[in-house]
XYZ file of C-alpha atoms in Angstrom:
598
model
C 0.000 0.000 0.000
C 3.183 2.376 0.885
C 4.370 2.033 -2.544
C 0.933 2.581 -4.025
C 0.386 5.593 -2.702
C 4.055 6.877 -3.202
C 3.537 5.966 -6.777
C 0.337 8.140 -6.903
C 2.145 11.180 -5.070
C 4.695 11.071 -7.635
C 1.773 11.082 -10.590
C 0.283 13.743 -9.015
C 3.333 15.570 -8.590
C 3.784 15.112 -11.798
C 1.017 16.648 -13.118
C 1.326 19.200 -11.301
C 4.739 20.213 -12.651
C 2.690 20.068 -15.964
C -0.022 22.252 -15.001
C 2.391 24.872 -13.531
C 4.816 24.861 -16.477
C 2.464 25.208 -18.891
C 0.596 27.620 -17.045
C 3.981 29.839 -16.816
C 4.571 29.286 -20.191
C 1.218 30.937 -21.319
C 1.659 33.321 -18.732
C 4.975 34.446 -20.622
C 3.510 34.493 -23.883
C 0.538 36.570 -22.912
C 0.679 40.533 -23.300
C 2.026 41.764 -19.946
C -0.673 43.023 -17.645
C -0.490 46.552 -16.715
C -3.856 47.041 -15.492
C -4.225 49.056 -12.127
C -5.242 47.234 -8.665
C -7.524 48.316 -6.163
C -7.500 46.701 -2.961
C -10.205 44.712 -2.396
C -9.922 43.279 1.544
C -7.154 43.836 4.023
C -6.952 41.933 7.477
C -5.169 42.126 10.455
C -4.129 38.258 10.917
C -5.821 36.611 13.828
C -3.787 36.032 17.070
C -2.048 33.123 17.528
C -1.033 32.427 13.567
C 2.573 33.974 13.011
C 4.634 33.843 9.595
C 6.287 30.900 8.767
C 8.130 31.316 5.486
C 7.489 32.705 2.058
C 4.209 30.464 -0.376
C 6.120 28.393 -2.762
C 5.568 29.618 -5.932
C 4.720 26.540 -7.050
C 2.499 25.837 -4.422
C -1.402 24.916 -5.758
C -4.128 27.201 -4.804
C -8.012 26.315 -5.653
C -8.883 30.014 -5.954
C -12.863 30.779 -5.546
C -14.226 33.983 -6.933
C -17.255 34.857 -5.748
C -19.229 37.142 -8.126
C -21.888 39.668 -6.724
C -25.689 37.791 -7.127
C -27.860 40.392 -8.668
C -31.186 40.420 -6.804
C -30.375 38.565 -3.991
C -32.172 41.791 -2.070
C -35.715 40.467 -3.862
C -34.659 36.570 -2.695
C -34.759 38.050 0.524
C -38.106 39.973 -0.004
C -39.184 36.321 -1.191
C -37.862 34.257 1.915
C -39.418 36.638 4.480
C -42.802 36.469 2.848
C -42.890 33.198 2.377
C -41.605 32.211 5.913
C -43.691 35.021 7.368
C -47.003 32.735 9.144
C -49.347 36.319 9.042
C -48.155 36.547 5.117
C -50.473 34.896 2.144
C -47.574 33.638 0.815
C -46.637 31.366 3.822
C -44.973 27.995 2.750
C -44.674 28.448 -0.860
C -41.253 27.768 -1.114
C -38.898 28.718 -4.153
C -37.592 26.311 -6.573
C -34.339 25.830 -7.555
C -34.560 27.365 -10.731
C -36.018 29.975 -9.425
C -33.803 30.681 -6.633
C -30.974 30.512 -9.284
C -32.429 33.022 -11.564
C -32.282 35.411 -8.584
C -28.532 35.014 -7.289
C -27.296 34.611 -11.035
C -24.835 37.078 -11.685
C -25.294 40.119 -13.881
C -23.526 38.961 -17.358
C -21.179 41.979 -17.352
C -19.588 40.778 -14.109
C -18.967 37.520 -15.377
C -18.352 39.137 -18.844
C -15.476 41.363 -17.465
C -14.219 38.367 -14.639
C -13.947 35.675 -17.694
C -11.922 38.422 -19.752
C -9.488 39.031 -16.604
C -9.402 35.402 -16.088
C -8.607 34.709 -20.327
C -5.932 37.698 -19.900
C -3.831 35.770 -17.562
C -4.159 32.141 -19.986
C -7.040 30.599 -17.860
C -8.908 28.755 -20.905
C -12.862 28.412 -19.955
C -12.434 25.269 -19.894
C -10.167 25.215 -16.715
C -12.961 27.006 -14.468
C -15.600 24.990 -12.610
C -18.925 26.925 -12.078
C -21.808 26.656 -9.246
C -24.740 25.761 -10.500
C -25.826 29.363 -9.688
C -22.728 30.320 -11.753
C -22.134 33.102 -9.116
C -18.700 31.278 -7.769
C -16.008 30.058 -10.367
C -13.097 28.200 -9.198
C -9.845 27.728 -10.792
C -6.587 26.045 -9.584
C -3.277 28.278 -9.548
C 0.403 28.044 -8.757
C 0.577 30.708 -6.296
C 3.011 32.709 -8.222
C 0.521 33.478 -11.319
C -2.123 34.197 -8.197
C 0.088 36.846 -6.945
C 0.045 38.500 -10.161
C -3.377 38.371 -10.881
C -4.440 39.559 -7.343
C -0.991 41.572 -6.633
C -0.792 40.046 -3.347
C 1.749 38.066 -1.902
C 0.822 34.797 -0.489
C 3.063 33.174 2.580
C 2.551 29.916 5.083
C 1.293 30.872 8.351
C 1.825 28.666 11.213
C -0.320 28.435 14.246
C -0.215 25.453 16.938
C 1.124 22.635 14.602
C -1.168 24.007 11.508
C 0.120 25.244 8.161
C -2.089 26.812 5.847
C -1.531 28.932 2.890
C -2.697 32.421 2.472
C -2.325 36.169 2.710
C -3.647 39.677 4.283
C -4.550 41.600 1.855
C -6.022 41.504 -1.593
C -6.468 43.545 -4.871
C -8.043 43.426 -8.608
C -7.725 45.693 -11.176
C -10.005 48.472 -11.396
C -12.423 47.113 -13.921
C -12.498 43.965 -12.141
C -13.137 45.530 -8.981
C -16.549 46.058 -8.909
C -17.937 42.603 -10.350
C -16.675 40.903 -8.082
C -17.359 40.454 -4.148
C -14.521 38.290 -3.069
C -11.949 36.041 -3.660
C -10.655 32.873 -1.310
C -8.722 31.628 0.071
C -6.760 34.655 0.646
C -8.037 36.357 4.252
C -9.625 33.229 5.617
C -7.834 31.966 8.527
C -10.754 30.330 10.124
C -10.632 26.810 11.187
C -14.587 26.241 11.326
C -13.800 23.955 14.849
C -16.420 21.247 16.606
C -18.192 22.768 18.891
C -18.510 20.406 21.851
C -17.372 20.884 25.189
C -16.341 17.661 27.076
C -17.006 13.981 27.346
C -18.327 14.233 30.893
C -17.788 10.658 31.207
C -14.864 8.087 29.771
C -15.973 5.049 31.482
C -18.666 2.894 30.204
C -21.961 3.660 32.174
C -22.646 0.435 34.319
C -26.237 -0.947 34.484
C -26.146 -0.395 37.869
C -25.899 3.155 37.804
C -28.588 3.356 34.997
C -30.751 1.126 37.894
C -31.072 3.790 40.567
C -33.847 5.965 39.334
C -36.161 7.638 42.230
C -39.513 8.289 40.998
C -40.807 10.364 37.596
C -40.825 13.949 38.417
C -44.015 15.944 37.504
C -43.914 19.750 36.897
C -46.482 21.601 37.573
C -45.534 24.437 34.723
C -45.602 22.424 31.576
C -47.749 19.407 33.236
C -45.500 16.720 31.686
C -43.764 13.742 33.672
C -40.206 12.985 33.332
C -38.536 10.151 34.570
C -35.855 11.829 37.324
C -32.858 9.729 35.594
C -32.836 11.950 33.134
C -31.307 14.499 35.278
C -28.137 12.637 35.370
C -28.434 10.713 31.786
C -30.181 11.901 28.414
C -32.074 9.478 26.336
C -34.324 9.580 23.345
C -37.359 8.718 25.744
C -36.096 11.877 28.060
C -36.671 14.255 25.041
C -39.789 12.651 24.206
C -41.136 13.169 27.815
C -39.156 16.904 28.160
C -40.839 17.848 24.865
C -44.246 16.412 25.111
C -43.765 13.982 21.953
C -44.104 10.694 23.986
C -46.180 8.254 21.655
C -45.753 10.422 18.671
C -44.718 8.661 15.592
C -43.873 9.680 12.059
C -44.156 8.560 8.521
C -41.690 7.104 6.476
C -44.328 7.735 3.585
C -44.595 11.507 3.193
C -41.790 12.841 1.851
C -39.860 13.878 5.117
C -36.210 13.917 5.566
C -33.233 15.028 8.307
C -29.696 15.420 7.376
C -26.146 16.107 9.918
C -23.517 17.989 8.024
C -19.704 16.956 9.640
C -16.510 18.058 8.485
C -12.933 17.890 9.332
C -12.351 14.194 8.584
C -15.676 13.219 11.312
C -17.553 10.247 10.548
C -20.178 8.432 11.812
C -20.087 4.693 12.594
C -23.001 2.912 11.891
C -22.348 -0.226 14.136
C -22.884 2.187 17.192
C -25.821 3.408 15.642
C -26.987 0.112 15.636
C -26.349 -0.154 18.895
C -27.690 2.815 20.593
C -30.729 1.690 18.712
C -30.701 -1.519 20.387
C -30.271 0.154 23.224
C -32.812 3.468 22.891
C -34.916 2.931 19.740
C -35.924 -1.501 19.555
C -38.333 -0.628 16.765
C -35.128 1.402 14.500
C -33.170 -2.004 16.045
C -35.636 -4.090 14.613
C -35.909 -2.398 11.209
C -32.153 -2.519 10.742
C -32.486 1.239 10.193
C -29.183 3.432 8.669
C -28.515 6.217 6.825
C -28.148 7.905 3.781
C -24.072 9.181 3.411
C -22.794 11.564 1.045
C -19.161 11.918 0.654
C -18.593 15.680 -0.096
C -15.031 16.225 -1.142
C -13.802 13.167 -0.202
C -15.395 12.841 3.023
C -14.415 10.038 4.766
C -16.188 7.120 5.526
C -13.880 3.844 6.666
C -15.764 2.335 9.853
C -12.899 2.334 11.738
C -14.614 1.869 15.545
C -11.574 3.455 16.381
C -11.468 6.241 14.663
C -15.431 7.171 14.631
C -16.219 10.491 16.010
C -17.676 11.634 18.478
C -19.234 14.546 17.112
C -20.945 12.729 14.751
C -21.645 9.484 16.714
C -23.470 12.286 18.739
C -25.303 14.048 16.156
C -26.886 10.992 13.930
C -27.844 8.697 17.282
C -29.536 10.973 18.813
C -31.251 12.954 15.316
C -32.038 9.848 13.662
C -33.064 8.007 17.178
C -35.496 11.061 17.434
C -36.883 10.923 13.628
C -37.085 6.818 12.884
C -38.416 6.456 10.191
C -37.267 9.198 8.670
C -35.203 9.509 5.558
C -32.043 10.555 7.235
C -28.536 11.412 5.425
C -25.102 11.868 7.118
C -22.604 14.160 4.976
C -19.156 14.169 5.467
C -17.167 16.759 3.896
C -13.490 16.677 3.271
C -11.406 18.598 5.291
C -8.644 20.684 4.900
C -5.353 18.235 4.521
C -3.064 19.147 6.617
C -0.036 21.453 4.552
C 3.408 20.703 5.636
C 5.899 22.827 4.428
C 8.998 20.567 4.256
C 6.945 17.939 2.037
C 6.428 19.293 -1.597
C 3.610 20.914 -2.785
C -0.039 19.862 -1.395
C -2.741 21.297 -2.764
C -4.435 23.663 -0.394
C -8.063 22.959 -0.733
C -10.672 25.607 0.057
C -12.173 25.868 3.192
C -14.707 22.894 3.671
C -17.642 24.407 4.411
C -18.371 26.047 1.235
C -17.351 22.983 -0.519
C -20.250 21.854 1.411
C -22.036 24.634 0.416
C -21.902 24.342 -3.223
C -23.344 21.016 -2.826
C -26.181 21.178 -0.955
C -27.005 23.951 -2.910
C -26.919 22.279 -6.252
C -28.661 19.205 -4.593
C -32.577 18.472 -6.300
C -33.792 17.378 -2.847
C -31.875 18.578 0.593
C -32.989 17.203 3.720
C -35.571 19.251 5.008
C -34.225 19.481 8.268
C -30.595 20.194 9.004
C -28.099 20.153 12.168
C -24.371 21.492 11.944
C -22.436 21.518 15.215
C -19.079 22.895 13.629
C -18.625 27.124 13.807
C -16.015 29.599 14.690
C -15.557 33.066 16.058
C -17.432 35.500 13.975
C -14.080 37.407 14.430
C -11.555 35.042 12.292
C -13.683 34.834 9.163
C -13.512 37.649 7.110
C -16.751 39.473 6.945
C -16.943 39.472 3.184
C -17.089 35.393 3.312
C -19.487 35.482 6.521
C -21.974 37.553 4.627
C -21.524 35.875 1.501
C -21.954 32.148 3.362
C -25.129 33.783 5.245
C -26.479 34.736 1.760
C -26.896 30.528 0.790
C -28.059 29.649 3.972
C -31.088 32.057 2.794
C -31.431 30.326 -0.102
C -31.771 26.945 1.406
C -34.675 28.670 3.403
C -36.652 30.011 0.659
C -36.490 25.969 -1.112
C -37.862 24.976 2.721
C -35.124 23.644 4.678
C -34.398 24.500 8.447
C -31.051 25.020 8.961
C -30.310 24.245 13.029
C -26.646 25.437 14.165
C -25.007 24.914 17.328
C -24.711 28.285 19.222
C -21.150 27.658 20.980
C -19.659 26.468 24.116
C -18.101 29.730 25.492
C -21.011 31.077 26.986
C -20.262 34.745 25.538
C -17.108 34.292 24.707
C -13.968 31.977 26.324
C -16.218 30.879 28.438
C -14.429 31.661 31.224
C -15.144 33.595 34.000
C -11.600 34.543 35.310
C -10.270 37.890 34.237
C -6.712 36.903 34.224
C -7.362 34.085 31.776
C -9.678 35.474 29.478
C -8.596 35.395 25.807
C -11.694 37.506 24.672
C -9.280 39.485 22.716
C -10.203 41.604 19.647
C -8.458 40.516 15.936
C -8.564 44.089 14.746
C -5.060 45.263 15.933
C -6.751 47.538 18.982
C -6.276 43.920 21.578
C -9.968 45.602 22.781
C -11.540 42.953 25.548
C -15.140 42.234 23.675
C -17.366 39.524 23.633
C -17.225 36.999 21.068
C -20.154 35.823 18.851
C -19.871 32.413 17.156
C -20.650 32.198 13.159
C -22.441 30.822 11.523
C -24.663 30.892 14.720
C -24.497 35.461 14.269
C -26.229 34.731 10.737
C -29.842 35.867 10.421
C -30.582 33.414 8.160
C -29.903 30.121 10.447
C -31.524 28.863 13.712
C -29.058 29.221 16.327
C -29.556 26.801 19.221
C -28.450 26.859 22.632
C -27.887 24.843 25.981
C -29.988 24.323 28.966
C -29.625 21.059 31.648
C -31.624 19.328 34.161
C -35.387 19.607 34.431
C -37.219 21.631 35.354
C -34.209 22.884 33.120
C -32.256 25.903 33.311
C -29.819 27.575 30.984
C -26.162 25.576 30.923
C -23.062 27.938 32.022
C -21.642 27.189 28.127
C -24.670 28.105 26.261
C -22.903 29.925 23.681
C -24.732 33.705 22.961
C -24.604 37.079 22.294
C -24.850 39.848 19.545
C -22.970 39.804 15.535
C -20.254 42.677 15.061
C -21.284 41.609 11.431
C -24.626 41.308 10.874
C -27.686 44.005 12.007
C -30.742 42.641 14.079
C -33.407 41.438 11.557
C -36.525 42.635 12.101
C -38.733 39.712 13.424
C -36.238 39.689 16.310
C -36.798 43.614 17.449
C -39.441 43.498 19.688
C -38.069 40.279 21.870
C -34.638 41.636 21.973
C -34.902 45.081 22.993
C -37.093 43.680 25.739
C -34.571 41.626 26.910
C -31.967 44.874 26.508
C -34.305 47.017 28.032
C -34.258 44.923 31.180
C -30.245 45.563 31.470
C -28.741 48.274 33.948
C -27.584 51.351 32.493
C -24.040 50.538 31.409
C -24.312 46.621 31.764
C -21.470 45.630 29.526
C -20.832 48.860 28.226
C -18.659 48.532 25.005
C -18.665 44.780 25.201
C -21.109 43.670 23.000
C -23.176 45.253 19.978
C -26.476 45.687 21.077
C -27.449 46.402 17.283
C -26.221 43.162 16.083
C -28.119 39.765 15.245
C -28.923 38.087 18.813
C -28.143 34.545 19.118
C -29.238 31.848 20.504
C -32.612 31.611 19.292
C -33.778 29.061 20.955
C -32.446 25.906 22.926
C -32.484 22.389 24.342
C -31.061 19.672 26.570
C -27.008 19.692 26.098
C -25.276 17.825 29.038
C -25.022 14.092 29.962
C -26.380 12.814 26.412
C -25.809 8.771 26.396
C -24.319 8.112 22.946
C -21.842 4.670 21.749
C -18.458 5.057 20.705
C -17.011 1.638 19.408
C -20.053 -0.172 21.184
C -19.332 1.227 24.664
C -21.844 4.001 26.304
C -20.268 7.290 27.173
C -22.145 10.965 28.289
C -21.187 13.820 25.836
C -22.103 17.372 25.824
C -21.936 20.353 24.084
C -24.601 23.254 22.161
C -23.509 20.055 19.542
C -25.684 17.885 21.607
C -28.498 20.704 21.756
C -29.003 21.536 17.903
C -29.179 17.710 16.728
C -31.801 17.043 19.293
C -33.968 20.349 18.127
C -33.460 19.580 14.392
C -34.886 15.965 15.153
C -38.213 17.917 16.903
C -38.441 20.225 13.879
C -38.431 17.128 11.501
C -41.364 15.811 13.960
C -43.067 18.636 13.180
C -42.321 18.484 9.297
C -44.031 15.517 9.390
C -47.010 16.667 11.551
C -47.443 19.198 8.306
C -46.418 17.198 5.559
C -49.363 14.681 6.367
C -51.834 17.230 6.402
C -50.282 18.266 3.050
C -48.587 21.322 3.926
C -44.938 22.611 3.112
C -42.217 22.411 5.391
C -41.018 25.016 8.006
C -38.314 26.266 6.013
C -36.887 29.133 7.474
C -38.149 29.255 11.230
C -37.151 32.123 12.804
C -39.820 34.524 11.583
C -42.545 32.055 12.677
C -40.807 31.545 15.934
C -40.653 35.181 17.060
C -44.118 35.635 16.137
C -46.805 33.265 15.767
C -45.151 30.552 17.531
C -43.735 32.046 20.399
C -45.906 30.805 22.960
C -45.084 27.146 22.049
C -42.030 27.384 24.145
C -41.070 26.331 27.834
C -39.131 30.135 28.917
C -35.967 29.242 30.864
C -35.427 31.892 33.088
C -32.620 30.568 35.796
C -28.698 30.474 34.153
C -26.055 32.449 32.570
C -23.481 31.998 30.449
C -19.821 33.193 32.235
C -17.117 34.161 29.688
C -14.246 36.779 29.198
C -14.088 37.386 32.468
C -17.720 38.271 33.288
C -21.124 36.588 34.863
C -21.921 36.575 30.862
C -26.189 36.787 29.936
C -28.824 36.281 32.791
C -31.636 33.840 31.323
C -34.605 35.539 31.897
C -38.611 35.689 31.156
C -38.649 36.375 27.604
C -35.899 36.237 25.112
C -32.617 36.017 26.455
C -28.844 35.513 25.204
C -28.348 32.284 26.882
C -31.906 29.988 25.915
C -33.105 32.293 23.340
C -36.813 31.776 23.174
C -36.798 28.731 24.986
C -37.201 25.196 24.669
């Protein structure tokens, strides 16, 4: 196998030597291009990544440029009517065709981009297109990138990672305009799991599971919950927590979930097996499984031993939730790791828009839809966080609810000590401020938080707070300045935006969730554990809908802030401790630990 692959590294390399020659070569031959640049984006780099040497020139980048979508401002007129439950339009989703006619780019932009491309001997042939045509990707030696973006490009280095890329940007001045960014050039994010701990790395023993006192009954919601599930989180304690005990849905009307995992997660489908044995007989009996899409090579060996947690998490307890439901896992390949001192790997593009290109492009998503991967609003350029926000509202208007985990820093580091906090600004100042998670800050997503225990409360790493990127959308006014209006003068002065998006939205149980990793119970937690288990209720309620012939949710928020609202238990005991302060108090209304509740 050694020798196999060392064969096909040598291809490769190969080829590549091919590509980049006889891209210089053209290069040469060309007129020489003397057209004026313009910066485009300039960065301060993040803290923590530090130059380690010069790009080589040879070096392979797979350069997106993302051109500006024409009337994506009437897409949005489109998804807030149709997601709006006091509008006429409510529910008539947008098809793809139509969605694609409204994001397609205005032919002089990709008129005067294809030129600009053909003037530095990039054939037509060698750019791949979304099916939007509003992104078009090409792969470069980073030498003829350089030139066309008069940039230069080093390797950055940050604890043990290498990746390729620069600080600043520019296009010439005719370009400048049709086009609303290029990557990867500023994007230094690592789009992490967000999970906090394993609480637990010993297998739980039936004896422990044994000791239950009796159900506890509250008096608030009415419901009865078995008082084990204060220390351990099964599919039967959501059921009882969220009043769907004895609710089944169809496998018959057209109802589907999906988990999106990156960064080389997988999930193992003997455990699922076995947590179904073990929570769901009738899934057990049925031999149940999922759908997987490999997304850019997105791994899928089996290994017990190398499962993940993250996703072991995410499918058991989403599909557990949902049986029968058409379910689909998609793992999508991560960023290879680029060592400096070994050739010339080719630094892929960041993962998640690989990701989103194809769900995009997909005839049928799943209707439902649970990510627990994010990052600090802070270390992804706002140019890509706006653009990325932009297809998560068209996935809305086609009628697919797109559930993200809010964070585990509680407002920011998630820690309460001033002397440790690292809630650090990236803009040069080194201003203390909290920090707000993407894609959890976009508008356009459902961003879910943590509580524990029941009656439950709000957990201390319920990720939440307010975008330095995006404004508050409308449908969220009236809850959130309630919530503001309830602060002292001065609470957090200079902290936070109080203008921006507020996240969470809304939340669920995130601590002690009993999961299998390579057949053996463990207790995981996280907001990862959270926005699985809500994206599994909002399928149950797809399907209450769907057989009573209506569309899916779609895009929730609208509906929750409004219409729905009273559907949800109000936490009003927790907070969420970070950058050296209390954080958020949960309290009667919307608040920036539960959001609207549970």
């Amino acid at each position: 196998m050694a020798h196999t692959h060392s064969s096909r590294r040598s291809t490769m390399w190969a080829r590549n030597v091919v590509s980049v020659l006889a891209f210089f070569a053209l290069a040469l031959a060309l007129p020489s291009q003397n057209c004026e640049h313009k910066v485009k984006e300039t960065i301060v780099p993040p803290r923590g990544w530090t130059i380690f040497g010069s790009a080589p020139p040879d070096h392979l980048i797979k350069l997106r440029i993302g051109l500006p979508q024409s009337n994506f401002d009437l897409l949005e007129e489109h998804l807030y009517a149709i997601s709006d439950p006091y509008h006429d339009r409510y529910g008539a989703h947008l098809t793809t065709k139509e969605i694609h006619e409204l994001v397609a780019p205005h032919p002089d932009s990709v008129g005067a981009v294809e030129n600009w491309l053909a003037s530095h001997g990039i054939a037509d042939n060698d750019i791949t297109r979304s099916s939007a045509g509003d992104w078009l990707t090409v792969t470069l030696p980073v030498n003829l990138v350089e030139k066309m973006l008069d940039t230069k490009y080093h390797i950055w280095h940050k604890n043990g990672e290498y990746i390729v890329r620069t600080t600043s940007y520019s296009l010439p001045k005719n370009v400048h305009d049709h086009v609303e960014l290029v990557q990867p050039t500023t994007m230094f994010g690592t789009f992490k799991k967000l999970k906090s701990t394993i609480h637990s790395v010993s297998p739980i023993t039936s004896q422990a599971e044994s000791q239950k006192s009796q159900p506890f009954f509250d008096s608030t919601t009415g419901l009865t919950v078995d008082a084990s599930c204060n220390t351990t989180i099964t599919i039967t304690c959501l059921q009882q927590i969220y009043n769907a005990v004895g609710y089944t849905p169809s496998a018959n009307v057209g109802n589907s979930i999906g988990i999106a995992a990156y960064l080389e997660d997988f999930a193992n489908r003997a455990d699922l097996q076995t947590f179904f044995e073990d929570q769901v007989p009738a899934a057990a009996a049925a031999n149940a499984t999922f759908q997987f899409i490999s997304v850019k090579d997105g791994l899928d060996s089996q290994d017990p031993d190398q499962a993940g947690a993250e996703s072991a998490l995410d499918t058991q307890f989403a599909f557990g939730l949902t049986f029968p439901v058409a379910s689909t896992f998609f793992s999508t390949g991560g960023r290879p790791p680029f060592i400096p001192s070994v050739g010339t790997p080719t630094d892929t593009n960041e993962p998640y828009t690989d990701w989103l290109d194809f769900v995009l492009s997909h005839p049928n998503p799943p209707l439902s839809i649970s990510t627990s991967y994010g990052d600090e609003e802070q270390t992804v350029p706002e140019s890509f966080a706006k653009r990325a926000c932009s297809e998560f509202a068209q996935l809305g208007a086609r009628g697919v609810s797109l559930m993200f985990s809010s964070g585990d820093g509680g407002v920011g580091d998630g820690d309460p000590d001033p002397e440790t906090t690292e809630c650090i600004t990236n803009d040069g100042l080194n201003r203390t401020q909290f920090i707000p998670g993407f894609p959890a800050s976009c508008p356009f997503v459902t961003a879910v938080g943590g509580t524990i225990l029941f009656p439950e409360q709000g957990v201390d790493f319920s990720g939440g707070g307010f975008s330095n990127y995006f404004e508050r959308p409308s449908y969220q006014d009236a809850a959130v300045q309630a919530f503001l209006d309830k602060l002292a003068p001065g609470t957090y002065s200079g902290l936070f935006n109080p203008n921006g998006r507020a996240f969470p939205d809304v939340s669920a149980q995130s601590d002690f969730f009993r999961i299998f990793i390579a057949g053996q119970p463990f207790h995981i937690g996280g907001t990862s554990a959270s926005s699985p288990a809500f994206a599994g209720f909002v399928a149950l309620l797809n399907d209450a809908r769907l057989r009573k012939g209506l569309p899916s949710l779609g895009f929730l928020n609208p509906l929750f802030y409004s219409k729905a609202a009273a559907g949800f238990n109000d936490i009003t005991v927790g907070n969420n401790p970070g950058c050296g302060t209390p954080g958020f108090n949960a309290t009667e209304g919307w608040d920036a630990v539960t959001g609207l509740g549970t």
